[in-house]
């Protein structure tokens, strides 16, 4: 009985000591371990081996110098000045005298629009496009010419509304 008790007690003590040692190791490795471990433990195939690793910059993303409200105001003023310069460059100030040469050469916007419409109208065949009601409230453009030679006119096509109707009357 005493032999069993000693054996059991020894096993219990070794387990307790092992547990305490492991907890202490976790604590020390957490507090005193290398905080840069993820960079140290990289594999050559993860980044490609380039020799010994360079010193890492801090990963906070903040600049090394403190930022003062004066510096922020200065940066905002420079951004605003740059924005205004770009705005003035993209929309130059024109007087009517400077615009007159352009209007004489190309014509007014109304004339340009009318000339474009005339050009489009002359490039198509005469007549307006016919519209056929295929659905209740939608018209489908069939052609840009005034006849329907390319369209098959059948009895079913003429009675399309009756054929597609869903009412029970």
Backbone as a printed PyTorch tensor [residue, N CA C, xyz], in Angstrom:
tensor([[[  0.8300,  -1.1920,   0.0000],
         [  0.0000,   0.0000,   0.0000],
         [  0.8750,   1.2550,   0.0000]],

        [[  1.9270,   1.2140,   0.8260],
         [  2.7950,   2.3750,   0.9200],
         [  3.5630,   2.5700,  -0.3920]],

        [[  3.9500,   1.4830,  -1.0440],
         [  4.6500,   1.5580,  -2.3060],
         [  3.7660,   2.2190,  -3.3730]],

        [[  2.5160,   1.8330,  -3.4070],
         [  1.5640,   2.4180,  -4.3490],
         [  1.3900,   3.9140,  -4.0910]],

        [[  1.2930,   4.2880,  -2.7990],
         [  1.1040,   5.6890,  -2.4350],
         [  2.3080,   6.5390,  -2.8670]],

        [[  3.5340,   6.0210,  -2.6580],
         [  4.7480,   6.7510,  -3.0300],
         [  4.8150,   6.9250,  -4.5500]],

        [[  4.4740,   5.8560,  -5.2700],
         [  4.4950,   5.9140,  -6.7280],
         [  3.4840,   6.9470,  -7.2340]],

        [[  2.3060,   6.9290,  -6.6640],
         [  1.2610,   7.8770,  -7.0430],
         [  1.6740,   9.3040,  -6.7080]],

        [[  2.2420,   9.4860,  -5.5190],
         [  2.6590,  10.8160,  -5.0760],
         [  3.7720,  11.3560,  -5.9740]],

        [[  4.7180,  10.5130,  -6.3660],
         [  5.8050,  10.9280,  -7.2370],
         [  5.2680,  11.3710,  -8.6040]],

        [[  4.3280,  10.6200,  -9.1380],
         [  3.7230,  10.9610, -10.4220],
         [  2.9840,  12.2950, -10.3320]],

        [[  2.2720,  12.4770,  -9.2410],
         [  1.5230,  13.7140,  -9.0390],
         [  2.4640,  14.9170,  -8.9670]],

        [[  3.5620,  14.7660,  -8.2010],
         [  4.5180,  15.8630,  -8.0640],
         [  5.1990,  16.1980,  -9.3960]],

        [[  5.5720,  15.1990, -10.1510],
         [  6.2180,  15.4760, -11.4440],
         [  5.2600,  16.1900, -12.4000]],

        [[  4.0020,  15.7770, -12.3830],
         [  3.0180,  16.4550, -13.2430],
         [  2.8270,  17.9070, -12.8220]],

        [[  2.7600,  18.1510, -11.5090],
         [  2.5800,  19.5190, -11.0220],
         [  3.7900,  20.3880, -11.3770]],

        [[  4.9880,  19.8330, -11.1820],
         [  6.1900,  20.5930, -11.5200],
         [  6.2630,  20.8890, -13.0260]],

        [[  5.8910,  19.9060, -13.8330],
         [  5.8930,  20.1000, -15.2790],
         [  4.9070,  21.2030, -15.6750]],

        [[  3.7180,  21.2120, -15.0490],
         [  2.6940,  22.2180, -15.3470],
         [  3.1850,  23.6140, -14.9600]],

        [[  3.7920,  23.7350, -13.7670],
         [  4.3170,  25.0260, -13.3370],
         [  5.4360,  25.5130, -14.2640]],

        [[  6.3030,  24.5950, -14.6590],
         [  7.4070,  24.9620, -15.5310],
         [  6.8970,  25.4480, -16.8870]],

        [[  5.8900,  24.7500, -17.4320],
         [  5.3440,  25.1430, -18.7290],
         [  4.6730,  26.5080, -18.6410]],

        [[  3.9200,  26.7590, -17.5620],
         [  3.2680,  28.0580, -17.4100],
         [  4.3030,  29.1650, -17.2790]],

        [[  5.3760,  28.8960, -16.5400],
         [  6.4250,  29.8930, -16.3940],
         [  7.0820,  30.1600, -17.7390]],

        [[  7.2890,  29.1190, -18.5150],
         [  7.8900,  29.2930, -19.8340],
         [  6.9930,  30.1430, -20.7280]],

        [[  5.6970,  29.8730, -20.6820],
         [  4.7740,  30.6710, -21.4930],
         [  4.8480,  32.1370, -21.0900]],

        [[  4.8620,  32.3770, -19.7860],
         [  4.8870,  33.7570, -19.2960],
         [  6.1660,  34.4620, -19.7390]],

        [[  7.3120,  33.7960, -19.5250],
         [  8.5720,  34.4510, -19.8730],
         [  8.7040,  34.6310, -21.3810]],

        [[  8.2670,  33.6330, -22.1600],
         [  8.4000,  33.7870, -23.6090],
         [  7.4630,  34.8630, -24.1230]],

        [[  6.3330,  35.0540, -23.4330],
         [  5.4140,  36.1110, -23.8520],
         [  5.9780,  37.4780, -23.5200]],

        [[  6.5070,  37.6300, -22.3020],
         [  6.9470,  38.9570, -21.8730],
         [  8.3470,  39.3120, -22.3330]],

        [[  9.2390,  38.3270, -22.3550],
         [ 10.6310,  38.6230, -22.6610],
         [ 11.0760,  38.0490, -23.9960]],

        [[ 10.1480,  37.5530, -24.7770],
         [ 10.5100,  36.9540, -26.0610],
         [ 10.8090,  38.0080, -27.1110]],

        [[ 11.2180,  37.5480, -28.2480],
         [ 11.5390,  38.4400, -29.3550],
         [ 10.2360,  38.9130, -29.9930]],

        [[  9.9700,  40.2140, -29.9090],
         [  8.7330,  40.7350, -30.4740],
         [  8.7830,  40.7730, -31.9980]],

        [[  9.9470,  40.6520, -32.5410],
         [ 10.1170,  40.6720, -33.9900],
         [ 10.1740,  39.2580, -34.5590]],

        [[  9.5940,  38.2900, -33.8290],
         [  9.7750,  36.8770, -34.1510],
         [  9.2160,  36.5100, -35.5170]],

        [[  8.0850,  37.1350, -35.9050],
         [  7.4930,  36.7660, -37.1930],
         [  8.4270,  37.1130, -38.3420]],

        [[  9.2610,  38.1450, -38.1690],
         [ 10.2010,  38.4860, -39.2280],
         [ 11.4490,  37.6030, -39.1660]],

        [[ 11.8220,  37.1810, -37.9770],
         [ 12.9950,  36.3170, -37.8430],
         [ 12.7210,  34.9180, -38.3720]],

        [[ 11.5060,  34.4350, -38.1800],
         [ 11.1950,  33.0430, -38.5000],
         [ 10.6710,  32.8540, -39.9140]],

        [[ 10.8750,  33.8250, -40.7720],
         [ 10.4300,  33.6470, -42.1450],
         [ 11.3130,  32.6300, -42.8540]],

        [[ 10.7110,  31.9150, -43.7930],
         [ 11.4510,  30.9180, -44.5530],
         [ 11.9630,  31.5540, -45.8480]],

        [[ 13.0120,  30.9520, -46.3880],
         [ 13.5960,  31.4980, -47.6130],
         [ 12.6010,  31.4390, -48.7610]],

        [[ 11.7420,  30.4100, -48.7800],
         [ 10.7850,  30.2830, -49.8870],
         [  9.5880,  31.2120, -49.7170]],

        [[  9.4410,  31.8140, -48.5330],
         [  8.3430,  32.7620, -48.3460],
         [  8.6690,  34.1250, -48.9460]],

        [[  9.9160,  34.5560, -48.8290],
         [ 10.2750,  35.8850, -49.3170],
         [ 11.3990,  35.8520, -50.3300]],

        [[ 12.0250,  34.7240, -50.5180],
         [ 13.1990,  34.6840, -51.3710],
         [ 14.4010,  35.1390, -50.5700]],

        [[ 15.4070,  34.3340, -50.5080],
         [ 16.5410,  34.6440, -49.6380],
         [ 17.3820,  35.7370, -50.2630]],

        [[ 17.6250,  36.8170, -49.5000],
         [ 18.4210,  37.9370, -49.9930],
         [ 19.6040,  38.1920, -49.0720]],

        [[ 20.0300,  37.2230, -48.3370],
         [ 21.0950,  37.4460, -47.3670],
         [ 20.4990,  37.7640, -46.0140]],

        [[ 21.3140,  38.2810, -45.0920],
         [ 20.7860,  38.5720, -43.7540],
         [ 19.7150,  39.6560, -43.8230]],

        [[ 18.7010,  39.5160, -42.9810],
         [ 17.5570,  40.4160, -43.0630],
         [ 17.9400,  41.8190, -42.6240]],

        [[ 17.3260,  42.8020, -43.2620],
         [ 17.5850,  44.1920, -42.9370],
         [ 16.8460,  44.5620, -41.6680]],

        [[ 17.2770,  45.5990, -40.9530],
         [ 16.5370,  46.0000, -39.7630],
         [ 15.1430,  46.4780, -40.1460]],

        [[ 14.1630,  46.0550, -39.3740],
         [ 12.7720,  46.3730, -39.6830],
         [ 12.4250,  47.7580, -39.1590]],

        [[ 11.6680,  48.4970, -39.9590],
         [ 11.1360,  49.7640, -39.4630],
         [  9.9040,  49.4720, -38.6440]],

        [[  9.5170,  50.3860, -37.8000],
         [  8.3660,  50.1170, -36.9470],
         [  7.0990,  50.0570, -37.7890]],

        [[  6.1910,  49.1960, -37.3880],
         [  5.0340,  48.8640, -38.2130],
         [  3.8030,  49.6680, -37.8590]],

        [[  3.9470,  50.7570, -37.1330],
         [  2.7660,  51.5250, -36.7360],
         [  2.2620,  52.4050, -37.8570]],

        [[  3.1110,  52.7650, -38.8050],
         [  2.6980,  53.6280, -39.8920],
         [  2.7720,  55.0980, -39.5610]],

        [[  3.1510,  55.4230, -38.3490],
         [  3.2480,  56.8370, -37.9700],
         [  4.6310,  57.3760, -38.3040]],

        [[  4.7370,  58.6710, -38.5890],
         [  6.0650,  59.2240, -38.8760],
         [  6.9260,  59.2790, -37.6200]],

        [[  8.2260,  59.4170, -37.8320],
         [  9.1540,  59.4160, -36.7060],
         [  9.1260,  60.7170, -35.9190]],

        [[  8.6270,  61.7910, -36.5290],
         [  8.5940,  63.0860, -35.8550],
         [  7.1910,  63.3780, -35.3470]],

        [[  7.0620,  64.0670, -34.2440],
         [  5.7160,  64.4200, -33.7660],
         [  5.0630,  65.4360, -34.6980]],

        [[  3.7470,  65.3340, -34.8330],
         [  2.9950,  66.2190, -35.7240],
         [  2.3610,  67.3120, -34.8890]],

        [[  2.5890,  68.5510, -35.2890],
         [  2.0150,  69.6850, -34.5610],
         [  0.8460,  70.2530, -35.3650]],

        [[ -0.0610,  70.9540, -34.6870],
         [ -1.1730,  71.5850, -35.4260],
         [ -0.6910,  72.5700, -36.4860]],

        [[  0.4610,  73.1940, -36.2530],
         [  1.0060,  74.1160, -37.2480],
         [  1.3430,  73.3800, -38.5410]],

        [[  1.9690,  72.1880, -38.4100],
         [  2.3320,  71.4080, -39.5910],
         [  1.0820,  70.9700, -40.3550]],

        [[  0.0280,  70.5920, -39.6180],
         [ -1.2210,  70.1850, -40.2690],
         [ -1.8220,  71.3570, -41.0340]],

        [[ -1.8330,  72.5360, -40.4160],
         [ -2.3620,  73.7210, -41.0910],
         [ -1.5620,  74.0780, -42.3260]],

        [[ -0.2350,  73.9460, -42.2200],
         [  0.6300,  74.2380, -43.3590],
         [  0.3570,  73.2830, -44.5140]],

        [[  0.2050,  71.9980, -44.1940],
         [ -0.0770,  71.0080, -45.2320],
         [ -1.4310,  71.2720, -45.8880]],

        [[ -2.4360,  71.6150, -45.0630],
         [ -3.7540,  71.9200, -45.6300],
         [ -3.6900,  73.1360, -46.5490]],

        [[ -2.9420,  74.1420, -46.1320],
         [ -2.8130,  75.3480, -46.9570],
         [ -2.1370,  75.0250, -48.2890]],

        [[ -1.0970,  74.1910, -48.2490],
         [ -0.4120,  73.8130, -49.4900],
         [ -1.3260,  73.0020, -50.3980]],

        [[ -2.1010,  72.0690, -49.8100],
         [ -3.0480,  71.2880, -50.6130],
         [ -4.0920,  72.1900, -51.2620]],

        [[ -4.5940,  73.1580, -50.5020],
         [ -5.6070,  74.0650, -51.0390],
         [ -5.0290,  74.9150, -52.1710]],

        [[ -3.7980,  75.3880, -51.9820],
         [ -3.1590,  76.1860, -53.0270],
         [ -2.9550,  75.3480, -54.2880]],

        [[ -2.5030,  74.1090, -54.1210],
         [ -2.2960,  73.2320, -55.2730],
         [ -3.6180,  72.9270, -55.9750]],

        [[ -4.6760,  72.7140, -55.1810],
         [ -5.9890,  72.4350, -55.7670],
         [ -6.4670,  73.6160, -56.6040]],

        [[ -6.2990,  74.8420, -56.0810],
         [ -6.7380,  76.0240, -56.8260],
         [ -5.9200,  76.2150, -58.0980]],

        [[ -4.6150,  75.9540, -58.0340],
         [ -3.7840,  76.0740, -59.2300],
         [ -4.2540,  75.0920, -60.2940]],

        [[ -4.5060,  73.8400, -59.8970],
         [ -4.9650,  72.8410, -60.8640],
         [ -6.3400,  73.2020, -61.4210]],

        [[ -7.1950,  73.7680, -60.5690],
         [ -8.5300,  74.1700, -61.0310],
         [ -8.4200,  75.2860, -62.0600]],

        [[ -7.5590,  76.2620, -61.8020],
         [ -7.4040,  77.3640, -62.7560],
         [ -6.7520,  76.8930, -64.0540]],

        [[ -5.8460,  75.9250, -63.9550],
         [ -5.2260,  75.4090, -65.1740],
         [ -6.2180,  74.6330, -66.0300]],

        [[ -7.1240,  73.9030, -65.3730],
         [ -8.0760,  73.0970, -66.1400],
         [ -9.2190,  73.9330, -66.7020]],

        [[ -9.5380,  75.0800, -66.0910],
         [-10.6000,  75.9530, -66.6000],
         [-10.0360,  77.3600, -66.7520]],

        [[ -9.3690,  77.6390, -67.8710],
         [ -8.7680,  78.9640, -68.0350],
         [ -9.8330,  80.0410, -68.2240]],

        [[ -9.4650,  81.2430, -67.8440],
         [-10.3890,  82.3690, -67.9700],
         [-10.3350,  82.8910, -69.4040]],

        [[-11.4810,  82.9040, -70.0850],
         [-11.5470,  83.3640, -71.4670],
         [-12.4990,  84.5440, -71.5620]],

        [[-12.0650,  85.5610, -72.2630],
         [-12.9590,  86.6900, -72.5340],
         [-13.6350,  86.4570, -73.8810]],

        [[-14.6580,  87.2550, -74.1630],
         [-15.3770,  87.0970, -75.4330],
         [-14.4730,  87.4280, -76.6200]],

        [[-13.4980,  88.3130, -76.4220],
         [-12.5680,  88.6270, -77.5150],
         [-11.7180,  87.4140, -77.8810]],

        [[-11.2620,  86.6800, -76.8520],
         [-10.4540,  85.4910, -77.1220],
         [-11.2940,  84.3780, -77.7390]],

        [[-12.5670,  84.2990, -77.3510],
         [-13.4260,  83.2510, -77.8960],
         [-13.8630,  83.5460, -79.3220]],

        [[-13.8100,  84.7900, -79.7480],
         [-14.3410,  85.1850, -81.0510],
         [-13.6360,  84.4570, -82.1970]],

        [[-12.3070,  84.2590, -82.0810],
         [-11.5700,  83.5620, -83.1330],
         [-12.0840,  82.1330, -83.2880]],

        [[-12.3760,  81.4770, -82.1560],
         [-12.8720,  80.0980, -82.2140],
         [-14.2430,  80.0470, -82.8770]],

        [[-15.1420,  80.9890, -82.5040],
         [-16.4920,  80.9660, -83.0750],
         [-16.4600,  81.2560, -84.5740]],

        [[-15.5300,  82.1180, -84.9960],
         [-15.4210,  82.3980, -86.4280],
         [-14.9030,  81.1850, -87.1940]],

        [[-14.0210,  80.4300, -86.5640],
         [-13.4410,  79.2780, -87.2590],
         [-14.4010,  78.0900, -87.2900]],

        [[-15.0350,  77.7640, -86.1450],
         [-15.8470,  76.5550, -86.0420],
         [-17.3460,  76.8260, -85.9850]],

        [[-17.7550,  78.0210, -85.6030],
         [-19.1780,  78.3120, -85.4800],
         [-19.6420,  78.1290, -84.0460]],

        [[-20.8750,  78.5850, -83.7770],
         [-21.4250,  78.5030, -82.4230],
         [-21.8320,  77.0650, -82.1050]],

        [[-22.0840,  76.7560, -80.8370],
         [-22.5120,  75.3890, -80.4900],
         [-23.8050,  74.9740, -81.1870]],

        [[-24.7430,  75.9180, -81.3870],
         [-25.9900,  75.5730, -82.0760],
         [-25.7070,  75.1670, -83.5210]],

        [[-24.8230,  75.9250, -84.1870],
         [-24.4840,  75.5880, -85.5700],
         [-23.7820,  74.2380, -85.6460]],

        [[-22.8880,  73.9830, -84.6980],
         [-22.1950,  72.6900, -84.6750],
         [-23.1800,  71.5420, -84.4810]],

        [[-24.1500,  71.7390, -83.5720],
         [-25.1390,  70.6910, -83.3210],
         [-26.0120,  70.4490, -84.5450]],

        [[-26.4550,  71.5320, -85.2010],
         [-27.2830,  71.3880, -86.4010],
         [-26.5070,  70.7120, -87.5320]],

        [[-25.2320,  71.0630, -87.6790],
         [-24.4120,  70.4310, -88.7180],
         [-24.2530,  68.9380, -88.4450]],

        [[-24.0770,  68.5720, -87.1650],
         [-23.9400,  67.1500, -86.8160],
         [-25.2280,  66.3910, -87.0930]],

        [[-26.3780,  67.0060, -86.7490],
         [-27.6700,  66.3590, -87.0200],
         [-27.8980,  66.1970, -88.5160]],

        [[-27.5360,  67.2140, -89.2800],
         [-27.7060,  67.1450, -90.7310],
         [-26.8300,  66.0490, -91.3250]],

        [[-25.6060,  65.9300, -90.8090],
         [-24.6910,  64.8970, -91.2900],
         [-25.2410,  63.5000, -90.9940]],

        [[-25.7980,  63.3170, -89.7930],
         [-26.3730,  62.0150, -89.4350],
         [-27.5900,  61.7150, -90.2950]],

        [[-28.4260,  62.7220, -90.5210],
         [-29.6410,  62.5160, -91.3190],
         [-29.2980,  62.1820, -92.7670]],

        [[-28.2480,  62.7940, -93.3110],
         [-27.8650,  62.5140, -94.6870],
         [-27.2130,  61.1460, -94.8330]],

        [[-26.6680,  60.6130, -93.7640],
         [-26.0200,  59.3050, -93.8540],
         [-27.0150,  58.1570, -93.7910]],

        [[-28.2710,  58.4250, -93.4230],
         [-29.2860,  57.3680, -93.3680],
         [-30.2340,  57.4980, -94.5520]],

        [[-31.0440,  56.4740, -94.7560],
         [-32.0290,  56.5130, -95.8340],
         [-33.1930,  57.4060, -95.4260]],

        [[-33.9470,  57.9220, -96.3910],
         [-35.0250,  58.8480, -96.0510],
         [-36.1550,  58.1750, -95.2980]],

        [[-36.8920,  58.9690, -94.5500],
         [-38.0390,  58.4540, -93.8120],
         [-37.7090,  58.2410, -92.3530]],

        [[-38.7580,  58.2410, -91.5470],
         [-38.5990,  58.0360, -90.1180],
         [-38.6990,  56.5490, -89.7990]],

        [[-38.1860,  56.1700, -88.6650],
         [-38.2460,  54.7690, -88.2500],
         [-39.6620,  54.4130, -87.8570]],

        [[-40.1240,  53.2450, -88.3380],
         [-41.4580,  52.7950, -87.9670],
         [-41.3930,  52.1220, -86.6170]],

        [[-42.4700,  52.2890, -85.8600],
         [-42.5330,  51.6800, -84.5380],
         [-43.6660,  50.6810, -84.5190]],

        [[-43.4110,  49.5200, -83.9670],
         [-44.4300,  48.4740, -83.8580],
         [-44.5740,  48.1250, -82.3950]],

        [[-45.8220,  48.0930, -81.8980],
         [-46.0190,  47.7560, -80.4920],
         [-45.9220,  46.2550, -80.3270]],

        [[-44.8240,  45.8240, -79.7580],
         [-44.6500,  44.3970, -79.5020],
         [-45.2020,  44.0390, -78.1350]],

        [[-45.0770,  44.9320, -77.1980],
         [-45.6080,  44.7190, -75.8580],
         [-46.6160,  45.8090, -75.5680]],

        [[-47.1790,  45.7970, -74.3840],
         [-48.2480,  46.7460, -74.0630],
         [-47.7980,  48.1870, -74.1870]],

        [[-46.7560,  48.5570, -73.4370],
         [-46.3610,  49.9620, -73.3610],
         [-45.0020,  50.2420, -73.9880]],

        [[-44.4340,  49.2820, -74.6940],
         [-43.1030,  49.4810, -75.2550],
         [-43.1570,  49.3670, -76.7630]],

        [[-42.4970,  50.2730, -77.4260],
         [-42.4070,  50.2270, -78.8810],
         [-41.0190,  49.7520, -79.2660]],

        [[-40.9770,  48.8880, -80.2570],
         [-39.6970,  48.3670, -80.7200],
         [-39.3760,  49.0040, -82.0660]],

        [[-38.1820,  49.5700, -82.1790],
         [-37.7730,  50.1320, -83.4570],
         [-37.4640,  48.9860, -84.4070]],

        [[-38.0640,  49.0500, -85.5840],
         [-37.8870,  47.9670, -86.5320],
         [-36.8180,  48.3110, -87.5520]],

        [[-36.8390,  49.5260, -88.0900],
         [-35.8600,  49.8850, -89.1040],
         [-35.6610,  51.3840, -89.0940]],

        [[-34.6160,  51.8320, -89.7700],
         [-34.3920,  53.2630, -89.8750],
         [-34.8430,  53.7840, -91.2370]],

        [[-35.6280,  53.0060, -91.9290],
         [-36.1350,  53.4350, -93.2360],
         [-37.6430,  53.4420, -93.1990]],

        [[-38.2440,  54.0430, -94.1870],
         [-39.6860,  54.2410, -94.1600],
         [-40.4980,  53.0780, -94.6700]],

        [[-39.9160,  51.9610, -95.0380],
         [-40.7180,  50.8210, -95.4790],
         [-40.4260,  49.6250, -94.5860]],

        [[-41.1270,  48.5340, -94.8380],
         [-40.9400,  47.3440, -94.0050],
         [-40.6090,  46.1490, -94.8760]],

        [[-39.7420,  46.3260, -95.8630],
         [-39.4430,  45.2440, -96.7920],
         [-38.7320,  44.0780, -96.1060]],

        [[-37.9410,  44.3860, -95.0930],
         [-37.1830,  43.3200, -94.4440],
         [-38.0000,  42.5970, -93.3940]],

        [[-39.2380,  43.0220, -93.1480],
         [-40.0450,  42.4990, -92.0480],
         [-41.0570,  41.5120, -92.6040]],

        [[-41.1430,  40.3180, -92.0250],
         [-42.1000,  39.3210, -92.4930],
         [-43.4900,  39.6650, -91.9970]],

        [[-44.3940,  39.9480, -92.9070],
         [-45.7620,  40.2890, -92.5270],
         [-46.6120,  39.0430, -92.6890]],

        [[-47.0350,  38.5010, -91.5530],
         [-47.8700,  37.3030, -91.5660],
         [-49.1460,  37.5840, -90.8030]],

        [[-50.0790,  36.6410, -90.8730],
         [-51.3290,  36.7740, -90.1250],
         [-51.0350,  36.7720, -88.6340]],

        [[-50.1150,  35.8890, -88.2210],
         [-49.7610,  35.8330, -86.8030],
         [-49.1580,  37.1510, -86.3400]],

        [[-48.3600,  37.7600, -87.2120],
         [-47.7450,  39.0270, -86.8530],
         [-48.7890,  40.1270, -86.7310]],

        [[-49.7740,  40.1120, -87.6120],
         [-50.8160,  41.1300, -87.5420],
         [-51.7020,  40.9390, -86.3200]],

        [[-51.9050,  39.6990, -85.8960],
         [-52.7860,  39.4120, -84.7600],
         [-51.9730,  39.1230, -83.4920]],

        [[-50.7920,  39.7390, -83.4130],
         [-49.8810,  39.4750, -82.3010],
         [-50.5150,  39.7910, -80.9530]],

        [[-51.2220,  40.9230, -80.8790],
         [-51.8330,  41.3070, -79.6070],
         [-52.8810,  40.2960, -79.1680]],

        [[-53.6520,  39.7840, -80.1210],
         [-54.6700,  38.7890, -79.7640],
         [-54.0270,  37.4730, -79.3390]],

        [[-52.9520,  37.0940, -79.9940],
         [-52.3050,  35.8150, -79.6770],
         [-51.6510,  35.8690, -78.3010]],

        [[-51.0240,  36.9800, -77.9730],
         [-50.2890,  37.0790, -76.7100],
         [-51.1500,  37.5110, -75.5420]],

        [[-52.4290,  37.7320, -75.7530],
         [-53.2670,  38.2450, -74.6670],
         [-53.5010,  37.1670, -73.6260]],

        [[-53.4950,  37.5640, -72.3570],
         [-53.6390,  36.6070, -71.2570],
         [-54.9980,  36.6730, -70.5850]],

        [[-55.9000,  37.4790, -71.0940],
         [-57.1960,  37.6070, -70.4250],
         [-58.0970,  36.4280, -70.7610]],

        [[-59.0910,  36.1980, -69.9150],
         [-60.0210,  35.0790, -70.0830],
         [-61.3800,  35.5880, -70.5570]],

        [[-61.4560,  36.3610, -71.6140],
         [-62.7730,  36.8520, -72.0360],
         [-63.2250,  36.2590, -73.3150]]])
